[in-house]
Every structure is written in C-alpha cells, then in structure tokens.
Coordinates of C-alpha atoms in Angstrom, one line a residue:
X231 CA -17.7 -101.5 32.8
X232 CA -17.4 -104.7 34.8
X233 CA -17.5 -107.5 32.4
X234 CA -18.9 -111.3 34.1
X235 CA -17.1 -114.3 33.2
X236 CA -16.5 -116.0 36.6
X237 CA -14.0 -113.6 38.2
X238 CA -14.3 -110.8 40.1
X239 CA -12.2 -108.6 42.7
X240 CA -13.4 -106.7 45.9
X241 CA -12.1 -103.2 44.2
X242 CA -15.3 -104.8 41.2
X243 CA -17.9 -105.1 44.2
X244 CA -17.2 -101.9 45.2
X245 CA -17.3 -100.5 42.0
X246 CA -20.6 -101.7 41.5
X247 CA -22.3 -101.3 44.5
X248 CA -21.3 -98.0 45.9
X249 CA -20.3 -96.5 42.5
X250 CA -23.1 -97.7 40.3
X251 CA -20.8 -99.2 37.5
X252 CA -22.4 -100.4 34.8
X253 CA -22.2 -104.4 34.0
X254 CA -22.3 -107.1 30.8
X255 CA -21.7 -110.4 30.7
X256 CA -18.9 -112.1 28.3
X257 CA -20.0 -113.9 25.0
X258 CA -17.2 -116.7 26.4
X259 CA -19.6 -116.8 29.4
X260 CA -22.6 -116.9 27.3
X261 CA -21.2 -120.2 25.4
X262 CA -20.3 -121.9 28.3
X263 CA -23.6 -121.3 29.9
X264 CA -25.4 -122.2 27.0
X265 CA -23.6 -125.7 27.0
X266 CA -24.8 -126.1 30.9
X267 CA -28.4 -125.3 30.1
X268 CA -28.1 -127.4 27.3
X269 CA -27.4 -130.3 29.6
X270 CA -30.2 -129.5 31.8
X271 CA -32.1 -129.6 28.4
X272 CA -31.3 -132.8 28.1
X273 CA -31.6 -134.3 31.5
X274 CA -36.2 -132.9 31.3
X275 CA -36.4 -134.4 27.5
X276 CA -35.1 -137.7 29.0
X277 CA -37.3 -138.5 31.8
X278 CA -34.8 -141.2 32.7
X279 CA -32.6 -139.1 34.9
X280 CA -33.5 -137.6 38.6
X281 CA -31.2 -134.4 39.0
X282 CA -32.1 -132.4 42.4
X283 CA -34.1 -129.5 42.1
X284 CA -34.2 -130.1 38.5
X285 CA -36.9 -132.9 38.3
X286 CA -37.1 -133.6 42.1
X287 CA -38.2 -131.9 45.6
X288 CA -35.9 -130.2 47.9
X289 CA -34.5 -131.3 51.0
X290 CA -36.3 -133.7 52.3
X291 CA -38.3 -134.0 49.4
X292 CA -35.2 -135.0 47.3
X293 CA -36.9 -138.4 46.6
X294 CA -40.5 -137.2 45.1
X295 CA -40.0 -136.7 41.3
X296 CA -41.5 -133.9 39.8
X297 CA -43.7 -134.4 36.0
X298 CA -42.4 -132.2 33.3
X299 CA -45.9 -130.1 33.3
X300 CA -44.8 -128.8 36.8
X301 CA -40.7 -128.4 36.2
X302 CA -41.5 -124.4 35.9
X303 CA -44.1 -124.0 38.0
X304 CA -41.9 -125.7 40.5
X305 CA -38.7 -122.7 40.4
X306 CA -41.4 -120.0 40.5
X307 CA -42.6 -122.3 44.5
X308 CA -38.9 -122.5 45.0
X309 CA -38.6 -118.7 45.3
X310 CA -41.8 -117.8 46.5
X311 CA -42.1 -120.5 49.5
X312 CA -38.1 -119.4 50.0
X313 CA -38.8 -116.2 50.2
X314 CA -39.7 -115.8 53.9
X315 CA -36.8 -114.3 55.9
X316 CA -38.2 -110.7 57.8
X317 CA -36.9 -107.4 59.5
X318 CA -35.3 -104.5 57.9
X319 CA -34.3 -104.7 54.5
X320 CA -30.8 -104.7 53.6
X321 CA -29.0 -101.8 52.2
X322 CA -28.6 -100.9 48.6
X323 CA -25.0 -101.3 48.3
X324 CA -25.6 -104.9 50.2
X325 CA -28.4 -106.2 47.6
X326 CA -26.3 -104.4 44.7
X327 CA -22.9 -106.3 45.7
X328 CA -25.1 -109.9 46.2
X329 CA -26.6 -109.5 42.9
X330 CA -23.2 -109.3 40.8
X331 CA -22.1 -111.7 43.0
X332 CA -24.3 -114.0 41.9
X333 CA -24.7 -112.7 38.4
X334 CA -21.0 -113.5 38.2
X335 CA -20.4 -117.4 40.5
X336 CA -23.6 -118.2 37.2
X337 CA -21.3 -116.7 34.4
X338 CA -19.0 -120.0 35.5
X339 CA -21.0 -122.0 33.8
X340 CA -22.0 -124.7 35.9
X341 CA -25.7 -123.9 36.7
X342 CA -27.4 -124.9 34.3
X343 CA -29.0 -121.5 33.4
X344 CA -29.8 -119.4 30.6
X345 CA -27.4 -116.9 29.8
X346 CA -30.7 -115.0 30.1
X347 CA -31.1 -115.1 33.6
X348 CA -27.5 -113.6 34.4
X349 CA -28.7 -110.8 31.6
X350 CA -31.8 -109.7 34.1
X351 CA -29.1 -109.3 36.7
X352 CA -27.4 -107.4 34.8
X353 CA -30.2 -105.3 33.7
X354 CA -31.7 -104.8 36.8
X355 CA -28.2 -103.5 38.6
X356 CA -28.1 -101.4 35.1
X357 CA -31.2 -99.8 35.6
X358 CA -31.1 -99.0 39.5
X359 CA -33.9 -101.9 40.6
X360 CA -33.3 -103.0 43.9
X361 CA -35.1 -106.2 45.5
X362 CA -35.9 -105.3 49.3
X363 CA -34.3 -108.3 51.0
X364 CA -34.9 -109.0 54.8
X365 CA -31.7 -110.4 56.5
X366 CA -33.4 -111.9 59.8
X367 CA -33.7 -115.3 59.5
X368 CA -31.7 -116.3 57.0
X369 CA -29.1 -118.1 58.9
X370 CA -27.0 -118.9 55.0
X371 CA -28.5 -117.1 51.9
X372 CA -31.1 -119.2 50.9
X373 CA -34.0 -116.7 52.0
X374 CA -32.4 -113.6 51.5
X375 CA -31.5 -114.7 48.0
X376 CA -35.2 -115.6 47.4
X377 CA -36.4 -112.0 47.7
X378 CA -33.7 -110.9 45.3
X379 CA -35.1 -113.7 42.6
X380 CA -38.9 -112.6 43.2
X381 CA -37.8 -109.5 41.4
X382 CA -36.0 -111.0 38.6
X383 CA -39.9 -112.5 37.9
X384 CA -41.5 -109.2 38.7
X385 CA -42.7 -110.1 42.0
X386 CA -41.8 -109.3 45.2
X387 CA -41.0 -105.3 45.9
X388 CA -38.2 -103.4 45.0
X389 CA -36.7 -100.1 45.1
X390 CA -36.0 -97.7 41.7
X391 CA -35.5 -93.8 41.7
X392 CA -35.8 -93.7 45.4
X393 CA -39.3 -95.4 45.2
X394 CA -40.6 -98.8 47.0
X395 CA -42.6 -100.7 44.2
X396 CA -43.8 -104.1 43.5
X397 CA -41.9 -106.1 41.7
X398 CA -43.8 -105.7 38.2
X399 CA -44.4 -102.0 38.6
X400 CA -40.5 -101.1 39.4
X401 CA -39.7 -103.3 36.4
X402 CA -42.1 -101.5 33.9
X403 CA -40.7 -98.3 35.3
X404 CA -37.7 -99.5 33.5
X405 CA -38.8 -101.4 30.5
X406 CA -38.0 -104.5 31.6
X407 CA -39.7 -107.9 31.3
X408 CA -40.3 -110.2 34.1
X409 CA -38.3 -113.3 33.5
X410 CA -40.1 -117.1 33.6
X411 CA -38.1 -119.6 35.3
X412 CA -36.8 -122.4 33.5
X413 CA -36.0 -125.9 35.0
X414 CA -33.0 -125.5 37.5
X415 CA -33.1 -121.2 37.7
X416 CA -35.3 -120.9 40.7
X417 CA -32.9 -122.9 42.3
X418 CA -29.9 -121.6 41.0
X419 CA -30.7 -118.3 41.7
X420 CA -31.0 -119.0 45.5
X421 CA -28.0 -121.6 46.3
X422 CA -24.7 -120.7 46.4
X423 CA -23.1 -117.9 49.2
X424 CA -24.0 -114.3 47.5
X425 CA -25.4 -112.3 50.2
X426 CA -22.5 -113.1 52.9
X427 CA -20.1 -113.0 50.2
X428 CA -21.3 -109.3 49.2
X429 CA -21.5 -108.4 52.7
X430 CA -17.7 -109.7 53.6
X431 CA -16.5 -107.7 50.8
X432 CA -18.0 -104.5 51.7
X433 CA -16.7 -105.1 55.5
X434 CA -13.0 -105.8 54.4
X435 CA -13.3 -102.7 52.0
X436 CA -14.5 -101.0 55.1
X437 CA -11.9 -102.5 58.1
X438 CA -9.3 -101.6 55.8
X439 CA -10.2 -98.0 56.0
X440 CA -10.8 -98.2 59.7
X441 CA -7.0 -99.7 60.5
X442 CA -5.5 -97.0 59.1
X443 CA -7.4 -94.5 60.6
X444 CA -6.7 -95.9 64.0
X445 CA -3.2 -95.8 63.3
X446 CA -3.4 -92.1 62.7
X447 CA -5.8 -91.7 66.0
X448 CA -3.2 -94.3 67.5
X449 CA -0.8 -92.3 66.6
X450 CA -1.8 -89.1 68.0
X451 CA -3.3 -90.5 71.1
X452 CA 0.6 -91.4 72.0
X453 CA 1.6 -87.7 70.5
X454 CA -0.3 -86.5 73.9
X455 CA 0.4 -89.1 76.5
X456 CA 3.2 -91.7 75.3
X457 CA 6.9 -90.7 76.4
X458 CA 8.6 -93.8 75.2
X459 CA 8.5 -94.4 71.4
X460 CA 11.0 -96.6 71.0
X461 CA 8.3 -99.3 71.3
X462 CA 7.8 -98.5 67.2
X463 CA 11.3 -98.2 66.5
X464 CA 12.3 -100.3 63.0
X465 CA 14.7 -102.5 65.0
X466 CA 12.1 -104.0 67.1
X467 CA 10.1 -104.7 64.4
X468 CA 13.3 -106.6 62.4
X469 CA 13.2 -109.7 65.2
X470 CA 9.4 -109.9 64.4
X471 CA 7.9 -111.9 61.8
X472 CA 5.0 -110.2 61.6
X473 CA 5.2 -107.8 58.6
X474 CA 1.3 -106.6 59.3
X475 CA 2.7 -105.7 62.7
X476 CA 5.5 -104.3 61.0
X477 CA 3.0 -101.8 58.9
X478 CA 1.1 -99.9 61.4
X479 CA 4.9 -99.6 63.2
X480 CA 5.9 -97.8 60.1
X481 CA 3.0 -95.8 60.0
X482 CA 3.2 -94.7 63.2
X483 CA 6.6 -93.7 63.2
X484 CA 6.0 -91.1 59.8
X485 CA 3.3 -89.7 61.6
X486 CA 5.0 -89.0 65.0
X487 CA 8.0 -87.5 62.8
X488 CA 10.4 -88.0 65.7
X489 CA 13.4 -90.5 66.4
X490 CA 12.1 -93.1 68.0
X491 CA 15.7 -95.1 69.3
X492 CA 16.2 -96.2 72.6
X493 CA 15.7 -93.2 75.2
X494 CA 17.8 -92.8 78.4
X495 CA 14.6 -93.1 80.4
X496 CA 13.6 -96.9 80.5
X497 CA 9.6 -95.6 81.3
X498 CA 6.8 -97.6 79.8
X499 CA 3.6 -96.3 78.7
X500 CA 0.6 -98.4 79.1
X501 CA 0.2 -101.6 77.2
X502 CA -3.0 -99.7 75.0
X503 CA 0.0 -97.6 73.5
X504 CA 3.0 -99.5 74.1
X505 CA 1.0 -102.6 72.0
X506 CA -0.4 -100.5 68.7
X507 CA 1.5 -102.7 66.3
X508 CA 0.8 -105.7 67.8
X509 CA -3.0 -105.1 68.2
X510 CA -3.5 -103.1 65.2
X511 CA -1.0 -105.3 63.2
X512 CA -3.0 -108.4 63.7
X513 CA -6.3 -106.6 62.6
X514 CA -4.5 -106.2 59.0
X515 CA -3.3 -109.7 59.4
X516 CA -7.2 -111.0 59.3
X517 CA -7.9 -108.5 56.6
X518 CA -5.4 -110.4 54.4
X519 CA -6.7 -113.5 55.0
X520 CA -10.5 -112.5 54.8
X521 CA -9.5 -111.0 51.8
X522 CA -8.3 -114.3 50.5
X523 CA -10.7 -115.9 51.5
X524 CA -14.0 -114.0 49.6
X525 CA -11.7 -113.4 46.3
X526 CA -11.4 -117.1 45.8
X527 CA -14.7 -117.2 46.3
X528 CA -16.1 -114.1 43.9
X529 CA -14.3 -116.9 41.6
X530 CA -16.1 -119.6 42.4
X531 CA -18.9 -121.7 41.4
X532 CA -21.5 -121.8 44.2
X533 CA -24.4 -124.0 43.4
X534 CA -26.2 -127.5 44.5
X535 CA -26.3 -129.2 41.9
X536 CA -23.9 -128.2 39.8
X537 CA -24.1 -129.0 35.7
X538 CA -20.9 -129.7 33.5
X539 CA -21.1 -128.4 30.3
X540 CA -20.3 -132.1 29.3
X541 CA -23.9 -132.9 30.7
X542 CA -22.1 -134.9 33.9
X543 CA -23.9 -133.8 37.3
X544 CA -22.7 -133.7 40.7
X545 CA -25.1 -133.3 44.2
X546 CA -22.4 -131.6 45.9
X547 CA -21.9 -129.0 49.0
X548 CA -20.3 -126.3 46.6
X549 CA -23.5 -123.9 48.2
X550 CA -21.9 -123.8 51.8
X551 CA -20.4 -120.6 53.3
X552 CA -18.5 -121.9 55.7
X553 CA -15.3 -120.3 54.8
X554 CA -16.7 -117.3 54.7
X555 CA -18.5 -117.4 58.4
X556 CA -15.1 -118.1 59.8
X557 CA -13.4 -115.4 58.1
X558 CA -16.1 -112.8 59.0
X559 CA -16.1 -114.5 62.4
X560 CA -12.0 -114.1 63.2
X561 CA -12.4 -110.3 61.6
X562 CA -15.3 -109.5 63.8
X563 CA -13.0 -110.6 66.8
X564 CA -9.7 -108.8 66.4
X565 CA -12.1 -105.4 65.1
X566 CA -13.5 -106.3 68.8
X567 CA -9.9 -105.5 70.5
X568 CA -9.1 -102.4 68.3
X569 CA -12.2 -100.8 69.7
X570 CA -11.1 -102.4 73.2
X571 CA -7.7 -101.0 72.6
X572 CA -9.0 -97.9 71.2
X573 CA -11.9 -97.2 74.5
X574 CA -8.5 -97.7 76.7
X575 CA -6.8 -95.0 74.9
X576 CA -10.1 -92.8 75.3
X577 CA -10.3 -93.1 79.5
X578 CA -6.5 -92.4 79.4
X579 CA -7.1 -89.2 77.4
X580 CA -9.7 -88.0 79.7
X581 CA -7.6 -88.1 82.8
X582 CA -6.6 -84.7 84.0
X583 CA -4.5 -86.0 87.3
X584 CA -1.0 -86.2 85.8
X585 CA -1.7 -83.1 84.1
X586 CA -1.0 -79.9 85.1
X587 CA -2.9 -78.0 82.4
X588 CA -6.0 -80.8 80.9
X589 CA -8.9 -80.9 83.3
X590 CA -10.5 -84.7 84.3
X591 CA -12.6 -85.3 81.2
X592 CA -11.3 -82.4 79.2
X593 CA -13.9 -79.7 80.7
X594 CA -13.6 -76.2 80.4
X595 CA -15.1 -75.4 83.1
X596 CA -14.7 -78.4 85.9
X597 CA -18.3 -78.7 88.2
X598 CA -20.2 -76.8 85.5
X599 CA -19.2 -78.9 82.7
X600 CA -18.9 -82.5 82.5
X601 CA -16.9 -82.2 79.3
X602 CA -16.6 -85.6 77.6
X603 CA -17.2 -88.2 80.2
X604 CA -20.2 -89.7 79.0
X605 CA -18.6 -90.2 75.8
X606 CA -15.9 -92.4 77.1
X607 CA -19.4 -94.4 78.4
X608 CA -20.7 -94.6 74.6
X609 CA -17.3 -95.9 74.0
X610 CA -17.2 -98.3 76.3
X611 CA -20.9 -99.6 76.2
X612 CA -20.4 -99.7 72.8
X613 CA -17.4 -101.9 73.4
X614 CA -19.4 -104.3 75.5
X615 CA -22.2 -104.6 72.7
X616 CA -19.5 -106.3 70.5
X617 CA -18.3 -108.6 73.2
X618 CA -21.3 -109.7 73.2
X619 CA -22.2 -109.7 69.7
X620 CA -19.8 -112.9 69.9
X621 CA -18.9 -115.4 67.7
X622 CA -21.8 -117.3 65.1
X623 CA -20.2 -119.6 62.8
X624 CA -19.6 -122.4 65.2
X625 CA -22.9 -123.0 65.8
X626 CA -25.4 -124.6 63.8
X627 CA -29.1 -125.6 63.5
X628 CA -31.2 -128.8 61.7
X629 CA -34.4 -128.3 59.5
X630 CA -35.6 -130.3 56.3
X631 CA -36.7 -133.2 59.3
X632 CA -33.0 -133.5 59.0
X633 CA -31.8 -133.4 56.4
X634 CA -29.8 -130.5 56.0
X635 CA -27.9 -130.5 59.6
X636 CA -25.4 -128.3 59.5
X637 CA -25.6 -124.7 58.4
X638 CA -22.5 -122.3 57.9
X639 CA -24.6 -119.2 59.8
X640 CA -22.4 -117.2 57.0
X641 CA -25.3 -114.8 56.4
X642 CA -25.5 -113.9 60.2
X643 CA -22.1 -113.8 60.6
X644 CA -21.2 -111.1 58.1
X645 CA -24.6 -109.6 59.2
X646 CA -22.7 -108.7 62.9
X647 CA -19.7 -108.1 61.3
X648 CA -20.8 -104.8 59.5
X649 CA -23.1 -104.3 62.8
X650 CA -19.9 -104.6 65.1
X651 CA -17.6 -102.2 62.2
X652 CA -20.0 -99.4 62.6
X653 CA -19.8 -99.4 66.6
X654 CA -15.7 -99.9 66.3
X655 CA -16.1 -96.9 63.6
X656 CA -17.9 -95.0 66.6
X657 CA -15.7 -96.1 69.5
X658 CA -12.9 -94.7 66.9
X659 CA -14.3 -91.6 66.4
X660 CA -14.8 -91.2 70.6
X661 CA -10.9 -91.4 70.8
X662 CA -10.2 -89.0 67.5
X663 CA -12.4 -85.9 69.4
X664 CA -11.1 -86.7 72.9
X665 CA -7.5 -86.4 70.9
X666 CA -8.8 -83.2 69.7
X667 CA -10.3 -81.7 72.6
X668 CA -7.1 -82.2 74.0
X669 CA -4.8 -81.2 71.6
X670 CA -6.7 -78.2 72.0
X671 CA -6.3 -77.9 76.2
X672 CA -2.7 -79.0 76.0
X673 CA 0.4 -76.8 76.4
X674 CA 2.7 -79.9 75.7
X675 CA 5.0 -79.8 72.8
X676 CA 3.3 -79.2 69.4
X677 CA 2.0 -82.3 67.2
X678 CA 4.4 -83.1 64.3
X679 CA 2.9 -81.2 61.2
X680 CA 0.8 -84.5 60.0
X681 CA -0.9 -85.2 63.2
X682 CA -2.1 -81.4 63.3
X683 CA -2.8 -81.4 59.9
X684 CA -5.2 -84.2 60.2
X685 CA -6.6 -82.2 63.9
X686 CA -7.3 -79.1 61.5
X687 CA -8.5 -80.8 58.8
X688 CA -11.2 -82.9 60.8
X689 CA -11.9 -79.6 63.2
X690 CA -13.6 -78.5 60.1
X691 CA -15.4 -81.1 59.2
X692 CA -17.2 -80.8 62.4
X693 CA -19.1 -78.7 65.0
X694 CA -17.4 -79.2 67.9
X695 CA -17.3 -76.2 70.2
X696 CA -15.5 -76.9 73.8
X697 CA -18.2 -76.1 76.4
X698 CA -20.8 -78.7 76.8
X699 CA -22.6 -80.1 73.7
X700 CA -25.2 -82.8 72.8
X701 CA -22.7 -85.5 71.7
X702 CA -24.1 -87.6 69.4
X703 CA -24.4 -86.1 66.2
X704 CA -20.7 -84.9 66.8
X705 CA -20.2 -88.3 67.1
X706 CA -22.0 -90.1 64.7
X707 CA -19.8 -87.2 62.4
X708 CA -16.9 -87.7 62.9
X709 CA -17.1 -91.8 62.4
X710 CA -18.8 -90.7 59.3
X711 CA -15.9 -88.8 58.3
X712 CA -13.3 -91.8 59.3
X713 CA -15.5 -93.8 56.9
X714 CA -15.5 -91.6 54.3
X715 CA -11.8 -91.8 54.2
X716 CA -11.2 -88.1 55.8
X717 CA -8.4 -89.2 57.5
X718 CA -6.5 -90.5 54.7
X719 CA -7.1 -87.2 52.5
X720 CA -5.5 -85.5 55.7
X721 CA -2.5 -87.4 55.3
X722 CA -2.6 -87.0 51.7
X723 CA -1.6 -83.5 51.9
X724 CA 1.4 -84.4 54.0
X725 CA 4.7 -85.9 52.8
X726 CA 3.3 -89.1 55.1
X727 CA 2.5 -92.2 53.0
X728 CA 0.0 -94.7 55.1
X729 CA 0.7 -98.3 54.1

C-alpha cells in the first residue's frame, strides 16, 4: 500500500504503475487539505478577494472576474476547453504514474482542494480506470492532464478490464461517482508537472536497467575483440574522480574474470572499447542527477495558485517543468552516445577480415547468406533517428496573446526521451546477438563463465537459428528481454555482483 502525504519515491511510481499497488491517502494529508480548501472557502464567501482561477479567467483572462453562480461551472470549462491535445494515447503505466503523481504534489496541501478529489484518484488507480490521454500537443501538461480530469467527472473516455469506455460508463462499471468540481479543482487538477514527471520516472527506472545491460554486452563485445584490458584496471580508475566511471569499470572487470594489469603489449583497442567507463560511466552520472531531480519533485507542490492553509495566496510559477525538461533533455543525450558507442561496437563485431575463423557479417554461408549486415543498418539508422530526435527544452513558444511566454516543453521532452530509450534498447540488443552470433563462430579462447552464462541464458530466450532469418522479431526480442531485466537474472546466477 502506498500511502499519499506529499512524498513519494521512483521505486512508489513503479510500484504503482507497473505493479498495480493499491493507494490511500493520510488522514494528516486529509487535515491539511481541509485547511486549504477551507481557505478557498473563504476567499468565494468574501467576494472581496480576486484569486486566479478561483474567481477569475485564465491567462489572458486573468483580469475578468467570474460571479459565484459560475465558480463551478467554470472548473468543469477549465478541463473540457483544456482538454484538446491529440494522437495516440499514452500508455497505461504513463497515465497510472501521472495520476499518483498528482494525487500525491495535492496531498501537500496547498491546492485548495477537497481531500475528495485526491480520494477519486485514488479510487480510480484502485479500481483499474484509466483516462485515454493524447500526448501531442501538449508542449507542458496542461492538456494531457485535462483528459485525465474529464474522467474524474465521468467524462471523457477511459480504459477498465481491457475495455475503451466513456467516462461515465467505465466509472459505473466500477461503482464509482463522477466527481463535481469545486472552486479551484478544475484548475488544480491540470497545473502542476505530473505527466513529465511520471514519464521521467519510468525512463530513469528504465536507463537504469539499460546501463547495466550494456556493461554486460560491453563487456562481452571486448571478450571477443579487445586484447588490452588494462584500460578497466582499478588503478586507472583511482586518479579519476568519477566514481560513475568508476562503476561500469568494476563491472566490467567481474564479468571478464581476468587480470586486467598492464600487459607487455602496449596495443590499443578502439576508442568504442577502450572508452566503456568513460561513456557508460557518464550515462549513470545523468541518471543520478535526473534522479535527483524528479524525487524532489514527487515531493513537491506543483500548482498556480497555490493556497496556505493559513488562507495567504501566492500567483506563483510553482507549475513549471523546467527542471525536469533539462534533466530528461541531458539523459536523452548521453543515452544518444551509448547507442553510438554501442552501433560502433556492432560494425566491429561484424568484420570477418582480422579473423581467421568469423566470416564478414557473421554468415554461415558467405554469397548465399548475408548474415547480419542489415542489422548493423537498423542499428545505425536507428542511431541517426535519435540524433535527430535532438534536444526540446531550450526552446519555447507564446500563446494566451502573450501572456504565458515561456514554456518548459517538459511534456515533449520526456515524450522523446522514452521514444529515444526504446531505440537505444534496440541498438542494444543489435550488439547483444551480433556478440552471440559470434561467440558462436569463434574458436578464440572461451568467455569467462558469466559472459557465457548470460550467452546461454539469452540463447534461450530466443529463436535465433544461424542461417538467414527475418530479423526483426529476433530483435524486437531480445531488447524485450534486456528490458525485462534478463540480463541481470543471468548474472544473478553467477558469483558477479552488477553495481
């Protein structure tokens, strides 16, 4: 049971949206947010006080008042005129993660809502309803958040026991009441950061499976071409003050099981395996920090305006995602250079000219076959996709005739960050079968008994004969099963520990 009171960790937001666990809020939460919506109380019986979004327009509409007849009426326009981003919906696990996040940044206490409205989030993630919620277009979460709040009312459409519904419909399905806004809760359930919040957390959950799995396929890439692996060795690593660096350096030295001092040869591989560490090391780095950077903010309040329990108000930028933009931003760009390094690993794998028993492109049959050439072209195509893919969170655009000028881009941003980890995941998984493929061609000294151990334990995971084969599914496979943590289970039955 996760229990909201205005703190949360990513290992919760996993929980919850991949694992279904169920969720309450605190009665502490409930008293504080009482004392909010008391406030808020106060400020529509006065009509002597002009609090955004509570008594007023939006945007550039802050200035027209509102009459008490229409406060209500006014959060149900909020979320249905807000509700108008398009495409694809988002996944479950996306719209799960948002909704505790949201539930949770209004357990604070500082909205101004009913301790009822963080209930219906609560219910609904309790009972399996979940809002369909286009992404494009919705440059911060404003409009993605909308179609989320549409359900809470019973509009909108959602999904429940595999089923799209309307709103009302999947709600009855569950014996659940729509929810009637009250002043401030249309609002409040649309500001604030929850989509890329969600969406950063699932990615860090995720690039933190990935950078360990490309140490192991690292590592065994460099078990069948590197010669010199003193370039891991602990001493090199001392004069460093880069302990990330430090890590995948460690790792790589269990798995190779062999010394790794200074040789009498002074060859040097090529930089794609001579620079692991450095390049792998530095993707952990940005985990840390994006890390930091969306737990502070799964304990954060994330509204506009935001509503003391001591009835004082403040018009503030609290809403704005621009911390997490730039995180998923600087992740998005060093996951870019472990598929780059990864892609180089892959075309040095498929050359057969220095070897006297691996044909060019691991065939079986040279002429006939064509082995797996075009898969090194996935790899790399898929490497120029996220080149391109680029960086968001810099840029910005102007709407409300002004008024709101600068934009975080957050929701996009973590958008092609999960788009760019599922084509590093592929480009990942290119280099794991080519290490295969050749581990199977090779007469050159054995693996050490982890790096085969994870060779046999993927081998059966997988259909993946060694004449010619339609590649894809093979492919799409195996970066399932470096997802799914296959890799590390490997491992797990080996005296290696992966940091």
């Amino acid at each position: 049971m996760i229990e909201l009171d205005g703190t949360l960790t990513i290992a919760d937001v996993i929980a919850v949206a991949r694992n279904n666990e169920p969720v309450r809020v605190t009665s502490d939460a409930v008293t504080t947010m009482q004392a909010s919506r008391d406030a808020v109380k106060e400020i529509v019986d006065s009509d002597e006080r002009h609090v955004y979004g509570v008594n007023t327009g939006l945007g550039d509409l802050q200035n027209v008042s509102v009459s008490r007849e229409q406060l209500r009426q006014m959060q149900q326009n909020i979320i249905e005129s807000h509700a108008a981003s398009v495409g694809d919906p988002a996944s479950t696990e996306v719209v799960r993660a948002a909704m505790l996040v949201r539930a949770n940044a209004l357990a604070i206490g500082v909205s101004g809502v009913r301790p009822a409205l963080v209930e219906q989030y609560c219910a609904l993630l309790n009972a399996g309803v979940h809002p369909q919620v286009p992404l494009g277009g919705s440059s911060d979460d404003l409009a993605a958040a909308a179609h989320i709040a549409l359900v809470l009312t019973g509009k909108g459409e959602a999904e429940v026991a595999g089923e799209i519904r309307e709103g009302s419909t999947a709600l009855k399905t569950v014996d659940i009441s729509p929810l009637q806004f009250e002043p401030k809760e249309g609002l409040a359930s649309i500001s604030g950061t929850p989509i890329m919040t969600a969406m950063l957390a699932l990615a860090i959950h995720d690039a933190a499976t990935l950078v360990r799995a490309a140490d192991v396929i690292g590592a065994l890439s460099f078990s069948l071409l590197g010669d010199a692996s003193e370039t891991f060795s602990e001493r090199v690593f001392s004069v460093r003050a880069h302990d990330p660096h430090a890590i995948s350096a460690s790792n790589i030295r269990s798995l190779l099981g062999e010394s790794t001092e200074q040789s009498l040869r002074m060859k040097q591989d090529p930089l794609s395996l001579r620079v692991i560490p450095q390049v792998h090391g530095t993707v952990r780095r940005h985990i840390d920090f994006a890390r930091t950077v969306v737990e502070n903010e799964l304990q954060s309040a994330s509204d506009n305006p935001l509503v003391f329990p001591d009835g004082e108000t403040y018009s503030c930028g609290a809403f704005n995602g621009q911390s997490i933009a730039s995180a998923a931003d600087t992740l998005s760009s060093v996951l870019t250079k472990l598929g780059s390094i990864s892609e180089s690993r892959t075309r040095q794998l498929l050359d057969g000219e220095e070897s006297d028993d691996v044909a060019s492109f691991l065939t079986v049959r040279p002429g006939a076959e064509s082995g797996l050439m075009i898969a090194q072209y996935t790899a790399a195509g898929l490497l120029a996709e996220s080149i391109i893919d680029g960086s968001i969170s810099d840029h910005s655009i102007t709407v409300s005739s002004g008024q709101e000028d600068i934009h975080s881009m957050g929701t996009i941003a973590t958008r092609t960050l999960h788009q760019l980890l599922t084509k590093v995941q592929h480009i990942l998984a290119i280099e794991l079968l080519c290490t295969i493929r050749r581990a199977q061609l090779t007469s050159d000294p054995p693996l050490s008994d982890s790096l085969q151990t994870v060779i046999d334990y993927v081998e059966q995971s997988i259909d993946f004969p060694r004449e010619d084969t339609q590649l894809s599914d093979v492919i799409d496979t195996t970066a399932d099963s470096i997802m799914n943590g296959d890799i590390q289970t490997a491992i797990a039955q080996t005296d290696v520990q992966l940091e």
